[in-house]
Amino acid sequence: NAGVTQTPKFQVLKTGQSMTLQCAQDMNHEYMSWYRQDPGMGLRLIHYSVGAGITDQGEVPNGYNVSRSTTEDFPLRLLSAAPSQTSVYFCASRDSNEKLFFGSGTQLSVL
Amino acid sequence: QKEVEQDPGPLSVPEGAIVSLNCTYSNSAFQYFMWYRQYSRKGPELLMYTYSSGNKEDGRFTAQVDKSSKYISLFIRDSQPSDSATYLCAMISETGANNLFFGTGTRLTVIP
């Protein structure tokens, strides 16, 4: 059982570049989310989705876009990367008991 | 004031010690409380899950919730080097709510 799969594991971007972080889950969870984790800040919610075709903003959505065309996939797009977006990004899906299952993370550096 | 406060540590203990990790929170609506364990360069994984006040035990781990004091704890008995990780508390107000509030995490090292 793969759980939540994130790609890539590492990425270096230059300021202004765009990229998509991929996330897929095979647990048939309706709820999926993206977090960023920064030292001293903990995990902060970027965007979330309660089902295919439905997305909403979290605590820190600026600079990020998401879409949810299928239950399995929830990609996160950076349209014009900025150094402030250097962080570790985690995708997570949630079951009906509010338990989150995290991917292994993407370490992103924006130069 | 943050919704959830957690001492970042770091905390170093000898193998076999009892470890106490704690979080305080401000929102009295929180009802579901969780502890996640995160190894270096890995995603957090759910360790303990409790609803409302009380204790829950799972092997060497015990989670306590005191809603009257807005205080939760995780105890690790007979700590092992494999317990070395960052521990994050998390809480949510109700099922279907859209955000889980996390503490910043406490980094624990268990020294052999």
Short mmCIF file of C-alpha atoms in Angstrom, two decimals:
data_model
loop_
_atom_site.label_atom_id
_atom_site.label_comp_id
_atom_site.label_asym_id
_atom_site.label_seq_id
_atom_site.Cartn_x
_atom_site.Cartn_y
_atom_site.Cartn_z
CA ASN A 1 0.00 0.00 0.00
CA ALA A 2 1.76 3.17 -1.23
CA GLY A 3 -0.27 5.69 0.84
CA VAL A 4 0.62 9.26 -0.15
CA THR A 5 3.29 9.66 -2.82
CA GLN A 6 5.04 12.96 -3.49
CA THR A 7 7.42 13.87 -6.27
CA PRO A 8 10.04 15.20 -6.59
CA LYS A 9 11.92 14.74 -3.29
CA PHE A 10 14.27 17.65 -3.96
CA GLN A 11 14.08 20.64 -6.26
CA VAL A 12 16.12 23.77 -6.83
CA LEU A 13 14.52 26.67 -8.68
CA LYS A 14 15.59 30.11 -9.72
CA THR A 15 13.45 33.09 -8.75
CA GLY A 16 10.60 33.46 -11.21
CA GLN A 17 10.56 29.86 -12.40
CA SER A 18 7.43 27.78 -12.19
CA MET A 19 6.97 24.17 -11.20
CA THR A 20 4.40 21.63 -10.03
CA LEU A 21 4.73 19.43 -7.00
CA GLN A 22 2.90 16.16 -7.54
CA CYS A 23 0.86 14.32 -4.93
CA ALA A 24 -1.12 11.10 -5.27
CA GLN A 25 -2.92 8.93 -2.73
CA ASP A 26 -4.37 5.46 -3.09
CA MET A 27 -6.54 5.37 0.04
CA ASN A 28 -9.63 6.88 -1.59
CA HIS A 29 -9.59 9.81 0.85
CA GLU A 30 -11.78 12.73 -0.08
CA TYR A 31 -9.76 15.28 1.87
CA MET A 32 -6.29 16.24 0.68
CA SER A 33 -4.06 19.12 1.68
CA TRP A 34 -0.71 20.77 1.22
CA TYR A 35 1.45 22.03 4.09
CA ARG A 36 4.75 23.79 4.25
CA GLN A 37 7.10 23.27 7.16
CA ASP A 38 9.58 25.94 8.18
CA PRO A 39 11.88 26.05 11.23
CA GLY A 40 10.11 27.57 14.22
CA MET A 41 6.84 27.90 12.29
CA GLY A 42 5.59 24.35 12.32
CA LEU A 43 3.28 23.00 9.66
CA ARG A 44 1.14 25.60 7.92
CA LEU A 45 -1.76 24.78 5.63
CA ILE A 46 -1.44 26.13 2.09
CA HIS A 47 -4.49 24.74 0.27
CA TYR A 48 -6.89 21.91 0.80
CA SER A 49 -9.55 19.99 -1.07
CA VAL A 50 -12.59 18.17 0.27
CA GLY A 51 -13.19 16.29 -2.97
CA ALA A 52 -12.68 16.29 -6.71
CA GLY A 53 -13.44 19.69 -8.19
CA ILE A 54 -13.39 21.48 -4.80
CA THR A 55 -10.43 23.41 -3.45
CA ASP A 56 -10.00 26.15 -0.89
CA GLN A 57 -7.30 28.29 0.67
CA GLY A 58 -5.56 27.58 3.92
CA GLU A 59 -3.44 29.78 6.13
CA VAL A 60 -0.69 30.67 3.60
CA PRO A 61 -2.09 30.36 0.05
CA ASN A 62 -0.36 33.29 -1.67
CA GLY A 63 1.91 32.24 -4.53
CA TYR A 64 0.40 28.77 -4.85
CA ASN A 65 -2.34 27.25 -6.99
CA VAL A 66 -4.02 23.88 -6.75
CA SER A 67 -6.56 21.82 -8.66
CA ARG A 68 -8.31 18.55 -7.96
CA SER A 69 -9.52 16.78 -11.06
CA THR A 70 -9.51 13.29 -9.53
CA THR A 71 -9.81 11.85 -6.02
CA GLU A 72 -6.27 10.49 -6.25
CA ASP A 73 -4.26 13.53 -7.36
CA PHE A 74 -3.71 16.96 -5.83
CA PRO A 75 -0.86 18.90 -7.50
CA LEU A 76 0.54 22.13 -6.09
CA ARG A 77 1.74 24.77 -8.54
CA LEU A 78 4.21 27.56 -7.96
CA LEU A 79 3.65 30.05 -10.77
CA SER A 80 6.60 32.36 -10.11
CA ALA A 81 8.89 31.03 -7.41
CA ALA A 82 10.26 33.39 -4.77
CA PRO A 83 13.03 32.81 -2.17
CA SER A 84 10.33 33.02 0.55
CA GLN A 85 8.93 29.77 -0.83
CA THR A 86 12.06 27.86 0.14
CA SER A 87 10.64 25.23 2.45
CA VAL A 88 9.74 21.58 2.88
CA TYR A 89 6.35 20.79 1.39
CA PHE A 90 4.13 17.96 2.56
CA CYS A 91 1.03 16.60 0.95
CA ALA A 92 -1.45 14.82 3.20
CA SER A 93 -4.75 13.04 2.91
CA ARG A 94 -7.20 12.61 5.75
CA ASP A 95 -9.51 9.78 6.66
CA SER A 96 -12.99 10.00 8.14
CA ASN A 97 -11.54 9.99 11.68
CA GLU A 98 -9.50 13.14 11.04
CA LYS A 99 -6.25 11.20 10.86
CA LEU A 100 -3.74 12.71 8.45
CA PHE A 101 -1.45 10.60 6.33
CA PHE A 102 1.58 12.47 5.04
CA GLY A 103 3.82 11.99 2.06
CA SER A 104 7.59 11.97 2.47
CA GLY A 105 7.96 15.62 1.51
CA THR A 106 9.59 17.80 -1.14
CA GLN A 107 12.55 19.94 -0.16
CA LEU A 108 12.42 23.07 -2.31
CA SER A 109 15.10 25.72 -2.59
CA VAL A 110 14.48 28.94 -4.51
CA LEU A 111 17.63 30.87 -5.35
CA GLN B 1 -1.07 34.19 20.54
CA LYS B 2 -0.65 30.96 18.61
CA GLU B 3 -3.49 28.46 18.68
CA VAL B 4 -1.09 25.75 19.87
CA GLU B 5 2.11 26.24 21.86
CA GLN B 6 4.80 23.60 22.11
CA ASP B 7 8.25 23.78 23.64
CA PRO B 8 10.66 23.24 20.75
CA GLY B 9 13.33 21.69 22.92
CA PRO B 10 15.69 20.17 22.00
CA LEU B 11 15.32 17.50 24.64
CA SER B 12 18.05 14.92 25.32
CA VAL B 13 17.50 11.96 27.63
CA PRO B 14 19.39 8.74 28.41
CA GLU B 15 18.02 5.46 27.13
CA GLY B 16 15.38 4.06 29.46
CA ALA B 17 14.22 7.44 30.76
CA ILE B 18 10.62 8.55 30.92
CA VAL B 19 9.95 11.39 28.51
CA SER B 20 7.21 13.98 28.89
CA LEU B 21 6.21 16.14 25.94
CA ASN B 22 3.59 18.84 26.29
CA CYS B 23 1.40 21.28 24.40
CA THR B 24 -0.96 24.01 25.48
CA TYR B 25 -3.73 25.48 23.41
CA SER B 26 -6.09 28.42 23.52
CA ASN B 27 -9.19 27.26 21.63
CA SER B 28 -11.63 25.48 23.94
CA ALA B 29 -13.43 24.08 20.88
CA PHE B 30 -10.64 21.58 20.17
CA GLN B 31 -11.89 18.05 20.75
CA TYR B 32 -9.59 15.75 18.80
CA PHE B 33 -5.96 15.58 19.84
CA MET B 34 -3.11 13.87 18.08
CA TRP B 35 0.60 13.29 18.37
CA TYR B 36 2.69 12.87 15.26
CA ARG B 37 6.25 11.60 15.13
CA GLN B 38 8.58 12.89 12.45
CA TYR B 39 11.94 11.35 11.72
CA SER B 40 14.58 13.46 10.02
CA ARG B 41 13.80 14.07 6.33
CA LYS B 42 10.53 12.16 6.57
CA GLY B 43 6.86 13.08 6.72
CA PRO B 44 5.04 13.09 10.06
CA GLU B 45 3.31 9.86 11.01
CA LEU B 46 0.39 9.53 13.38
CA LEU B 47 1.43 8.15 16.75
CA MET B 48 -1.49 8.72 19.10
CA TYR B 49 -5.07 9.90 18.66
CA THR B 50 -7.49 10.83 21.43
CA TYR B 51 -10.92 12.34 21.66
CA SER B 52 -11.80 14.80 24.44
CA SER B 53 -10.28 14.49 27.92
CA GLY B 54 -8.64 11.46 29.43
CA ASN B 55 -5.76 9.07 28.89
CA LYS B 56 -4.91 6.66 26.12
CA GLU B 57 -2.15 4.11 26.29
CA ASP B 58 -0.46 2.25 23.45
CA GLY B 59 2.57 0.22 24.43
CA ARG B 60 5.22 2.55 25.80
CA PHE B 61 3.24 5.65 24.83
CA THR B 62 0.54 7.38 26.86
CA ALA B 63 -1.40 10.43 25.69
CA GLN B 64 -3.16 12.64 28.22
CA VAL B 65 -5.66 15.39 27.57
CA ASP B 66 -6.79 17.89 30.20
CA LYS B 67 -9.37 20.09 28.52
CA SER B 68 -10.00 22.13 31.66
CA SER B 69 -6.38 23.28 31.61
CA LYS B 70 -6.10 23.23 27.79
CA TYR B 71 -3.04 21.00 28.15
CA ILE B 72 -2.04 17.77 26.47
CA SER B 73 0.90 15.47 27.13
CA LEU B 74 2.67 12.53 25.58
CA PHE B 75 4.65 10.22 27.85
CA ILE B 76 7.20 7.76 26.54
CA ARG B 77 8.29 5.05 28.95
CA ASP B 78 11.56 3.15 28.67
CA SER B 79 12.70 5.47 25.89
CA GLN B 80 14.80 3.97 23.11
CA PRO B 81 17.27 5.50 20.64
CA SER B 82 14.70 4.72 17.93
CA ASP B 83 12.38 7.22 19.64
CA SER B 84 14.73 10.03 18.61
CA ALA B 85 12.57 12.23 16.40
CA THR B 86 10.54 15.40 16.41
CA TYR B 87 7.13 15.09 18.06
CA LEU B 88 4.31 17.34 16.94
CA CYS B 89 1.03 17.79 18.72
CA ALA B 90 -2.05 18.55 16.65
CA MET B 91 -5.68 19.26 17.31
CA ILE B 92 -8.95 19.93 15.55
CA SER B 93 -12.30 21.21 16.71
CA GLU B 94 -14.70 18.82 15.01
CA THR B 95 -14.96 16.24 12.30
CA GLY B 96 -14.96 17.85 8.90
CA ALA B 97 -13.24 21.02 10.08
CA ASN B 98 -10.83 22.29 7.51
CA ASN B 99 -7.65 22.74 9.46
CA LEU B 100 -5.64 20.76 11.86
CA PHE B 101 -3.62 23.03 14.15
CA PHE B 102 -0.07 21.88 14.79
CA GLY B 103 2.47 22.72 17.44
CA THR B 104 5.94 23.58 16.19
CA GLY B 105 7.34 20.26 17.39
CA THR B 106 9.75 19.10 20.09
CA ARG B 107 12.99 17.51 18.99
CA LEU B 108 13.88 14.52 21.14
CA THR B 109 17.19 12.66 21.27
CA VAL B 110 17.52 9.45 23.27
CA ILE B 111 21.16 8.75 24.05
CA PRO B 112 22.25 5.07 24.18
#
